[in-house]
PDB file of C-alpha atoms and ligand atoms in Angstrom:
ATOM      1  CA  UNK A   1     111.427 -30.844 109.797  1.00 94.00           C
ATOM      2  CA  UNK A   2     110.298 -27.292 110.499  1.00 97.00           C
ATOM      3  CA  UNK A   3     107.462 -26.259 108.191  1.00 97.00           C
ATOM      4  CA  UNK A   4     106.333 -22.674 107.590  1.00 97.00           C
ATOM      5  CA  UNK A   5     103.039 -22.131 105.782  1.00 97.00           C
ATOM      6  CA  UNK A   6      99.843 -20.102 105.796  1.00 97.00           C
ATOM      7  CA  UNK A   7      96.722 -21.762 107.159  1.00 98.00           C
ATOM      8  CA  UNK A   8      93.037 -21.353 107.976  1.00 98.00           C
ATOM      9  CA  UNK A   9      92.085 -22.542 111.471  1.00 98.00           C
ATOM     10  CA  UNK A  10      89.268 -25.102 111.190  1.00 98.00           C
ATOM     11  CA  UNK A  11      88.745 -26.377 114.708  1.00 97.00           C
ATOM     12  CA  UNK A  12      90.203 -26.257 118.193  1.00 96.00           C
ATOM     13  CA  UNK A  13      89.894 -28.618 121.139  1.00 97.00           C
ATOM     14  CA  UNK A  14      91.263 -27.801 124.616  1.00 96.00           C
ATOM     15  CA  UNK A  15      93.948 -30.253 125.700  1.00 95.00           C
ATOM     16  CA  UNK A  16      95.054 -30.425 129.339  1.00 91.00           C
ATOM     17  CA  UNK A  17      94.573 -27.130 131.199  1.00 92.00           C
ATOM     18  CA  UNK A  18      96.778 -24.937 129.090  1.00 95.00           C
ATOM     19  CA  UNK A  19      97.123 -26.481 125.644  1.00 97.00           C
ATOM     20  CA  UNK A  20      95.116 -26.822 122.439  1.00 97.00           C
ATOM     21  CA  UNK A  21      94.810 -29.356 119.678  1.00 98.00           C
ATOM     22  CA  UNK A  22      93.950 -27.587 116.428  1.00 97.00           C
ATOM     23  CA  UNK A  23      92.983 -28.711 112.983  1.00 97.00           C
ATOM     24  CA  UNK A  24      94.325 -26.301 110.401  1.00 97.00           C
ATOM     25  CA  UNK A  25      93.994 -26.172 106.618  1.00 98.00           C
ATOM     26  CA  UNK A  26      97.446 -25.276 105.315  1.00 97.00           C
ATOM     27  CA  UNK A  27      98.285 -23.839 101.940  1.00 96.00           C
ATOM     28  CA  UNK A  28     101.099 -26.290 101.214  1.00 94.00           C
ATOM     29  CA  UNK A  29     100.223 -29.480 103.101  1.00 95.00           C
ATOM     30  CA  UNK A  30      96.445 -29.534 103.333  1.00 95.00           C
ATOM     31  CA  UNK A  31      94.710 -30.421 106.572  1.00 96.00           C
ATOM     32  CA  UNK A  32      97.081 -30.901 109.516  1.00 97.00           C
ATOM     33  CA  UNK A  33      96.499 -31.454 113.244  1.00 97.00           C
ATOM     34  CA  UNK A  34      98.819 -29.593 115.597  1.00 97.00           C
ATOM     35  CA  UNK A  35      99.403 -29.509 119.331  1.00 97.00           C
ATOM     36  CA  UNK A  36      99.877 -25.994 120.700  1.00 97.00           C
ATOM     37  CA  UNK A  37     101.484 -26.398 124.107  1.00 96.00           C
ATOM     38  CA  UNK A  38     100.847 -23.839 126.818  1.00 95.00           C
ATOM     39  CA  UNK A  39      98.985 -21.379 124.596  1.00 95.00           C
ATOM     40  CA  UNK A  40      96.081 -21.046 127.054  1.00 95.00           C
ATOM     41  CA  UNK A  41      98.366 -19.759 129.808  1.00 95.00           C
ATOM     42  CA  UNK A  42      97.702 -16.154 130.873  1.00 91.00           C
ATOM     43  CA  UNK A  43      99.744 -13.652 128.842  1.00 91.00           C
ATOM     44  CA  UNK A  44     100.196 -16.116 125.989  1.00 93.00           C
ATOM     45  CA  UNK A  45      98.976 -14.389 122.820  1.00 91.00           C
ATOM     46  CA  UNK A  46      99.010 -17.404 120.514  1.00 93.00           C
ATOM     47  CA  UNK A  47      95.833 -18.922 121.970  1.00 92.00           C
ATOM     48  CA  UNK A  48      93.712 -16.127 120.485  1.00 92.00           C
ATOM     49  CA  UNK A  49      95.232 -16.759 117.062  1.00 95.00           C
ATOM     50  CA  UNK A  50      94.128 -20.353 117.051  1.00 96.00           C
ATOM     51  CA  UNK A  51      90.401 -19.636 116.751  1.00 96.00           C
ATOM     52  CA  UNK A  52      88.385 -21.221 113.943  1.00 97.00           C
ATOM     53  CA  UNK A  53      88.044 -18.963 110.854  1.00 97.00           C
ATOM     54  CA  UNK A  54      91.345 -17.124 111.516  1.00 97.00           C
ATOM     55  CA  UNK A  55      93.856 -16.880 108.667  1.00 98.00           C
ATOM     56  CA  UNK A  56      97.341 -17.319 110.104  1.00 98.00           C
ATOM     57  CA  UNK A  57     100.971 -17.942 109.272  1.00 98.00           C
ATOM     58  CA  UNK A  58     102.321 -20.879 111.197  1.00 97.00           C
ATOM     59  CA  UNK A  59     105.547 -22.744 111.887  1.00 98.00           C
ATOM     60  CA  UNK A  60     105.412 -26.300 113.172  1.00 97.00           C
ATOM     61  CA  UNK A  61     107.679 -29.295 113.650  1.00 97.00           C
ATOM     62  CA  UNK A  62     106.551 -32.033 111.307  1.00 96.00           C
ATOM     63  CA  UNK A  63     107.230 -35.744 111.610  1.00 95.00           C
ATOM     64  CA  UNK A  64     105.494 -37.776 108.949  1.00 90.00           C
ATOM     65  CA  UNK A  65     105.102 -40.822 111.229  1.00 91.00           C
ATOM     66  CA  UNK A  66     103.187 -38.723 113.771  1.00 93.00           C
ATOM     67  CA  UNK A  67      99.457 -37.829 113.563  1.00 93.00           C
ATOM     68  CA  UNK A  68      99.805 -34.634 115.570  1.00 96.00           C
ATOM     69  CA  UNK A  69     102.476 -32.060 114.799  1.00 97.00           C
ATOM     70  CA  UNK A  70     103.968 -29.598 117.279  1.00 97.00           C
ATOM     71  CA  UNK A  71     103.396 -25.850 116.950  1.00 97.00           C
ATOM     72  CA  UNK A  72     106.423 -23.577 117.072  1.00 97.00           C
ATOM     73  CA  UNK A  73     104.717 -20.216 116.569  1.00 95.00           C
ATOM     74  CA  UNK A  74     101.903 -18.417 114.750  1.00 96.00           C
ATOM     75  CA  UNK A  75     100.990 -14.916 113.501  1.00 96.00           C
ATOM     76  CA  UNK A  76      97.976 -13.370 111.852  1.00 96.00           C
ATOM     77  CA  UNK A  77      97.831 -13.156 108.070  1.00 96.00           C
ATOM     78  CA  UNK A  78      94.444 -11.470 108.323  1.00 93.00           C
ATOM     79  CA  UNK A  79      92.255 -10.636 111.290  1.00 92.00           C
ATOM     80  CA  UNK A  80      88.488 -10.818 110.874  1.00 96.00           C
ATOM     81  CA  UNK A  81      86.904  -8.402 113.383  1.00 96.00           C
ATOM     82  CA  UNK A  82      83.798  -7.825 111.220  1.00 97.00           C
ATOM     83  CA  UNK A  83      83.124 -11.550 111.110  1.00 97.00           C
ATOM     84  CA  UNK A  84      83.608 -11.932 114.870  1.00 95.00           C
ATOM     85  CA  UNK A  85      81.328  -9.012 115.747  1.00 96.00           C
ATOM     86  CA  UNK A  86      78.336 -10.054 113.657  1.00 97.00           C
ATOM     87  CA  UNK A  87      76.306 -13.118 114.601  1.00 96.00           C
ATOM     88  CA  UNK A  88      75.218 -13.927 111.034  1.00 96.00           C
ATOM     89  CA  UNK A  89      78.722 -13.517 109.637  1.00 97.00           C
ATOM     90  CA  UNK A  90      80.345 -15.687 112.307  1.00 97.00           C
ATOM     91  CA  UNK A  91      77.730 -18.423 111.774  1.00 97.00           C
ATOM     92  CA  UNK A  92      78.510 -18.417 108.037  1.00 98.00           C
ATOM     93  CA  UNK A  93      82.267 -18.276 108.715  1.00 98.00           C
ATOM     94  CA  UNK A  94      82.093 -21.276 111.040  1.00 98.00           C
ATOM     95  CA  UNK A  95      79.998 -23.158 108.472  1.00 98.00           C
ATOM     96  CA  UNK A  96      82.601 -22.423 105.774  1.00 98.00           C
ATOM     97  CA  UNK A  97      85.504 -23.788 107.832  1.00 98.00           C
ATOM     98  CA  UNK A  98      83.529 -26.823 109.005  1.00 98.00           C
ATOM     99  CA  UNK A  99      82.548 -27.580 105.399  1.00 98.00           C
ATOM    100  CA  UNK A 100      86.223 -27.367 104.356  1.00 97.00           C
ATOM    101  CA  UNK A 101      87.110 -29.637 107.273  1.00 97.00           C
ATOM    102  CA  UNK A 102      84.504 -32.272 106.359  1.00 96.00           C
ATOM    103  CA  UNK A 103      85.126 -32.129 102.599  1.00 95.00           C
ATOM    104  CA  UNK A 104      88.907 -32.683 102.717  1.00 94.00           C
ATOM    105  CA  UNK A 105      91.281 -35.494 103.654  1.00 93.00           C
ATOM    106  CA  UNK A 106      94.251 -35.170 106.020  1.00 92.00           C
ATOM    107  CA  UNK A 107      97.644 -34.209 104.590  1.00 86.00           C
ATOM    108  CA  UNK A 108      96.312 -33.750 101.060  1.00 93.00           C
ATOM    109  CA  UNK A 109      97.027 -30.310  99.610  1.00 94.00           C
ATOM    110  CA  UNK A 110      94.066 -28.535  97.984  1.00 95.00           C
ATOM    111  CA  UNK A 111      95.645 -25.210  96.923  1.00 95.00           C
ATOM    112  CA  UNK A 112      92.585 -24.082  94.958  1.00 95.00           C
ATOM    113  CA  UNK A 113      90.219 -24.787  97.843  1.00 96.00           C
ATOM    114  CA  UNK A 114      92.611 -23.102 100.259  1.00 97.00           C
ATOM    115  CA  UNK A 115      92.608 -19.972  98.111  1.00 97.00           C
ATOM    116  CA  UNK A 116      88.822 -20.051  97.789  1.00 97.00           C
ATOM    117  CA  UNK A 117      88.573 -20.396 101.589  1.00 98.00           C
ATOM    118  CA  UNK A 118      90.593 -17.361 102.631  1.00 98.00           C
ATOM    119  CA  UNK A 119      89.334 -15.186  99.784  1.00 98.00           C
ATOM    120  CA  UNK A 120      85.724 -15.887 100.741  1.00 98.00           C
ATOM    121  CA  UNK A 121      86.503 -15.229 104.432  1.00 98.00           C
ATOM    122  CA  UNK A 122      88.100 -11.904 103.438  1.00 98.00           C
ATOM    123  CA  UNK A 123      84.849 -10.956 101.672  1.00 98.00           C
ATOM    124  CA  UNK A 124      82.792 -12.089 104.639  1.00 98.00           C
ATOM    125  CA  UNK A 125      84.824  -9.643 106.718  1.00 98.00           C
ATOM    126  CA  UNK A 126      83.917  -6.810 104.322  1.00 97.00           C
ATOM    127  CA  UNK A 127      80.816  -4.981 105.560  1.00 95.00           C
ATOM    128  CA  UNK A 128      79.958  -3.715 102.101  1.00 95.00           C
ATOM    129  CA  UNK A 129      79.419  -7.283 100.886  1.00 95.00           C
ATOM    130  CA  UNK A 130      76.113  -9.137 101.005  1.00 95.00           C
ATOM    131  CA  UNK A 131      77.257 -12.059 103.157  1.00 96.00           C
ATOM    132  CA  UNK A 132      74.541 -14.383 101.827  1.00 96.00           C
ATOM    133  CA  UNK A 133      75.795 -13.867  98.282  1.00 96.00           C
ATOM    134  CA  UNK A 134      79.345 -14.571  99.453  1.00 97.00           C
ATOM    135  CA  UNK A 135      78.168 -17.794 101.101  1.00 98.00           C
ATOM    136  CA  UNK A 136      76.239 -18.911  98.001  1.00 97.00           C
ATOM    137  CA  UNK A 137      79.337 -18.191  95.906  1.00 97.00           C
ATOM    138  CA  UNK A 138      81.418 -20.341  98.263  1.00 98.00           C
ATOM    139  CA  UNK A 139      79.033 -23.323  98.096  1.00 97.00           C
ATOM    140  CA  UNK A 140      78.868 -23.188  94.309  1.00 96.00           C
ATOM    141  CA  UNK A 141      82.647 -22.848  93.843  1.00 96.00           C
ATOM    142  CA  UNK A 142      83.339 -25.574  96.421  1.00 96.00           C
ATOM    143  CA  UNK A 143      81.046 -27.907  94.527  1.00 95.00           C
ATOM    144  CA  UNK A 144      82.859 -27.237  91.247  1.00 94.00           C
ATOM    145  CA  UNK A 145      86.306 -27.614  92.847  1.00 93.00           C
ATOM    146  CA  UNK A 146      85.257 -30.977  94.283  1.00 93.00           C
ATOM    147  CA  UNK A 147      84.132 -32.082  90.828  1.00 93.00           C
ATOM    148  CA  UNK A 148      80.368 -31.530  90.907  1.00 94.00           C
ATOM    149  CA  UNK A 149      78.887 -28.872  88.688  1.00 92.00           C
ATOM    150  CA  UNK A 150      75.108 -28.538  88.730  1.00 92.00           C
ATOM    151  CA  UNK A 151      73.631 -28.224  85.254  1.00 92.00           C
ATOM    152  CA  UNK A 152      71.495 -25.106  85.560  1.00 91.00           C
ATOM    153  CA  UNK A 153      70.391 -25.047  81.943  1.00 92.00           C
ATOM    154  CA  UNK A 154      69.095 -28.446  80.905  1.00 94.00           C
ATOM    155  CA  UNK A 155      66.987 -31.015  82.725  1.00 95.00           C
ATOM    156  CA  UNK A 156      69.150 -34.040  83.555  1.00 94.00           C
ATOM    157  CA  UNK A 157      66.321 -36.389  82.505  1.00 94.00           C
ATOM    158  CA  UNK A 158      64.648 -35.005  79.375  1.00 95.00           C
ATOM    159  CA  UNK A 159      67.418 -32.500  78.487  1.00 96.00           C
ATOM    160  CA  UNK A 160      64.894 -29.739  77.790  1.00 95.00           C
ATOM    161  CA  UNK A 161      65.775 -26.220  78.883  1.00 93.00           C
ATOM    162  CA  UNK A 162      64.742 -25.464  82.453  1.00 91.00           C
ATOM    163  CA  UNK A 163      63.327 -22.315  83.965  1.00 90.00           C
ATOM    164  CA  UNK A 164      62.051 -24.073  87.062  1.00 91.00           C
ATOM    165  CA  UNK A 165      62.483 -27.479  88.614  1.00 92.00           C
ATOM    166  CA  UNK A 166      63.798 -29.495  91.528  1.00 93.00           C
ATOM    167  CA  UNK A 167      66.373 -32.065  92.578  1.00 93.00           C
ATOM    168  CA  UNK A 168      65.997 -35.692  91.564  1.00 92.00           C
ATOM    169  CA  UNK A 169      66.181 -37.747  94.756  1.00 88.00           C
ATOM    170  CA  UNK A 170      68.143 -40.577  93.143  1.00 90.00           C
ATOM    171  CA  UNK A 171      70.717 -38.751  91.046  1.00 92.00           C
ATOM    172  CA  UNK A 172      70.965 -35.514  93.023  1.00 92.00           C
ATOM    173  CA  UNK A 173      70.774 -33.613  89.723  1.00 93.00           C
ATOM    174  CA  UNK A 174      68.410 -30.854  88.650  1.00 94.00           C
ATOM    175  CA  UNK A 175      65.301 -31.856  86.730  1.00 94.00           C
ATOM    176  CA  UNK A 176      62.637 -29.730  85.077  1.00 93.00           C
ATOM    177  CA  UNK A 177      59.153 -29.124  86.467  1.00 90.00           C
ATOM    178  CA  UNK A 178      57.747 -31.919  84.281  1.00 92.00           C
ATOM    179  CA  UNK A 179      60.293 -34.555  85.298  1.00 92.00           C
ATOM    180  CA  UNK A 180      60.431 -33.749  88.996  1.00 90.00           C
ATOM    181  CA  UNK A 181      58.654 -36.268  91.215  1.00 86.00           C
ATOM    182  CA  UNK A 182      59.509 -35.579  94.811  1.00 81.00           C
ATOM    183  CA  UNK A 183      62.095 -32.951  95.552  1.00 74.00           C
ATOM    184  CA  UNK A 184      63.230 -31.434  98.833  1.00 80.00           C
ATOM    185  CA  UNK A 185      63.157 -28.095  97.084  1.00 86.00           C
ATOM    186  CA  UNK A 186      61.368 -26.448  94.181  1.00 88.00           C
ATOM    187  CA  UNK A 187      63.338 -23.801  92.362  1.00 91.00           C
ATOM    188  CA  UNK A 188      61.300 -21.108  90.663  1.00 91.00           C
ATOM    189  CA  UNK A 189      62.478 -19.004  87.757  1.00 92.00           C
ATOM    190  CA  UNK A 190      64.001 -16.222  89.890  1.00 92.00           C
ATOM    191  CA  UNK A 191      66.210 -18.702  91.742  1.00 92.00           C
ATOM    192  CA  UNK A 192      67.472 -20.168  88.473  1.00 91.00           C
ATOM    193  CA  UNK A 193      68.281 -16.714  87.154  1.00 91.00           C
ATOM    194  CA  UNK A 194      70.103 -15.725  90.335  1.00 93.00           C
ATOM    195  CA  UNK A 195      72.069 -18.989  90.450  1.00 93.00           C
ATOM    196  CA  UNK A 196      73.136 -18.505  86.849  1.00 91.00           C
ATOM    197  CA  UNK A 197      74.295 -14.975  87.645  1.00 92.00           C
ATOM    198  CA  UNK A 198      76.343 -16.135  90.645  1.00 93.00           C
ATOM    199  CA  UNK A 199      78.000 -18.885  88.629  1.00 90.00           C
ATOM    200  CA  UNK A 200      79.105 -16.426  85.969  1.00 88.00           C
ATOM    201  CA  UNK A 201      80.699 -13.941  88.347  1.00 93.00           C
ATOM    202  CA  UNK A 202      84.192 -13.534  89.719  1.00 94.00           C
ATOM    203  CA  UNK A 203      84.336 -13.119  93.511  1.00 95.00           C
ATOM    204  CA  UNK A 204      85.499  -9.512  93.160  1.00 95.00           C
ATOM    205  CA  UNK A 205      82.467  -8.719  90.984  1.00 95.00           C
ATOM    206  CA  UNK A 206      79.903 -10.151  93.383  1.00 93.00           C
ATOM    207  CA  UNK A 207      79.245  -6.632  94.637  1.00 91.00           C
ATOM    208  CA  UNK A 208      77.890  -5.582  91.250  1.00 92.00           C
ATOM    209  CA  UNK A 209      74.950  -7.930  91.744  1.00 92.00           C
ATOM    210  CA  UNK A 210      71.899  -6.298  93.278  1.00 88.00           C
ATOM    211  CA  UNK A 211      69.333  -8.735  94.585  1.00 89.00           C
ATOM    212  CA  UNK A 212      65.970  -8.579  96.263  1.00 86.00           C
ATOM    213  CA  UNK A 213      66.135  -9.421  99.919  1.00 80.00           C
ATOM    214  CA  UNK A 214      65.408 -13.111 100.565  1.00 87.00           C
ATOM    215  CA  UNK A 215      65.736 -14.085  96.895  1.00 92.00           C
ATOM    216  CA  UNK A 216      69.092 -15.666  97.789  1.00 94.00           C
ATOM    217  CA  UNK A 217      67.678 -18.174 100.284  1.00 95.00           C
ATOM    218  CA  UNK A 218      66.252 -20.691  97.837  1.00 94.00           C
ATOM    219  CA  UNK A 219      69.480 -20.791  95.808  1.00 95.00           C
ATOM    220  CA  UNK A 220      71.405 -21.394  99.061  1.00 96.00           C
ATOM    221  CA  UNK A 221      68.978 -24.151 100.072  1.00 95.00           C
ATOM    222  CA  UNK A 222      69.496 -25.759  96.688  1.00 95.00           C
ATOM    223  CA  UNK A 223      73.313 -25.536  96.947  1.00 96.00           C
ATOM    224  CA  UNK A 224      73.120 -26.953 100.481  1.00 96.00           C
ATOM    225  CA  UNK A 225      71.133 -29.998  99.296  1.00 94.00           C
ATOM    226  CA  UNK A 226      73.241 -30.405  96.144  1.00 95.00           C
ATOM    227  CA  UNK A 227      76.613 -30.312  97.941  1.00 96.00           C
ATOM    228  CA  UNK A 228      75.371 -32.559 100.784  1.00 95.00           C
ATOM    229  CA  UNK A 229      74.214 -35.092  98.205  1.00 94.00           C
ATOM    230  CA  UNK A 230      77.413 -35.190  96.161  1.00 95.00           C
ATOM    231  CA  UNK A 231      80.349 -34.345  98.416  1.00 94.00           C
ATOM    232  CA  UNK A 232      81.237 -37.034 100.897  1.00 90.00           C
ATOM    233  CA  UNK A 233      81.268 -35.839 104.491  1.00 91.00           C
ATOM    234  CA  UNK A 234      78.960 -32.858 104.018  1.00 93.00           C
ATOM    235  CA  UNK A 235      75.866 -34.561 105.427  1.00 89.00           C
ATOM    236  CA  UNK A 236      77.300 -34.117 108.891  1.00 88.00           C
ATOM    237  CA  UNK A 237      78.150 -30.412 108.977  1.00 93.00           C
ATOM    238  CA  UNK A 238      76.714 -29.328 112.326  1.00 93.00           C
ATOM    239  CA  UNK A 239      77.055 -25.592 111.813  1.00 94.00           C
ATOM    240  CA  UNK A 240      74.891 -25.823 108.670  1.00 96.00           C
ATOM    241  CA  UNK A 241      71.971 -26.392 111.059  1.00 95.00           C
ATOM    242  CA  UNK A 242      72.590 -22.894 112.410  1.00 96.00           C
ATOM    243  CA  UNK A 243      72.730 -21.515 108.874  1.00 96.00           C
ATOM    244  CA  UNK A 244      69.389 -23.174 108.050  1.00 95.00           C
ATOM    245  CA  UNK A 245      67.827 -21.723 111.216  1.00 96.00           C
ATOM    246  CA  UNK A 246      69.170 -18.295 110.321  1.00 95.00           C
ATOM    247  CA  UNK A 247      67.597 -18.537 106.865  1.00 94.00           C
ATOM    248  CA  UNK A 248      64.251 -19.568 108.364  1.00 93.00           C
ATOM    249  CA  UNK A 249      64.362 -16.664 110.823  1.00 93.00           C
ATOM    250  CA  UNK A 250      65.152 -14.175 108.065  1.00 90.00           C
ATOM    251  CA  UNK A 251      62.322 -15.559 105.960  1.00 86.00           C
ATOM    252  CA  UNK A 252      59.814 -15.370 108.815  1.00 87.00           C
ATOM    253  CA  UNK A 253      60.812 -11.800 109.585  1.00 84.00           C
ATOM    254  CA  UNK A 254      59.692 -10.617 106.181  1.00 69.00           C
ATOM    255  CA  UNK A 255      56.451 -12.579 105.821  1.00 63.00           C
TER     256      UNK A 255
HETATM  257 ZN1   ZN B 301      62.783 -32.826  82.247  1.00 58.68          ZN
END
């Protein structure tokens, strides 16, 4: 059966001298692995389309008893030059697609997550956007879509209202400053306020939020720990190491 669908490219592995095996996250069929024959030959333009982060339209021959499907052709839905030309943006873009890859199962459609993915990548490609805010928005929305919503108001132990706190190591939930024993992160009042603002905003309204430089890093660290704790597969996202290094560098620059 010939299938036509839009897709986000998650990963590519060279296969033989001229071909690629790609993992793509399709709108209609979820995560699919495809073989793209001969696309690395000189003059072939499809190879450049099959780069992680790209948003493409694709046609492939599908056989349900086969693990790898065969590419027919591909075109761009959206090119992301601003992501590709900025080291920070490409690191975040690669983290986003690797997170989607690790958080999802093969051949299981996740239309809401697919939409979140390309819409966030579109924003990451927009130079007027604060890319850290976009990334924090992605982590929070991903967590909700996968069924885990952090309670940012009340301590998960004593239920009192929180203005600062940390993560309980056993439940992975937020606890207030009194209930916290050992936490990988301590969230101060500003981080709580910023997190609450991000959770209340639509992606298109993210731009209306003005933040102090570096105030976004603790919320991102929290979302990183929270999603890694709750969503299966996210403990092994290699590109998140690069994101963490980037955050540390940015922090050191300003102190
Ligand atoms: Zn408490």
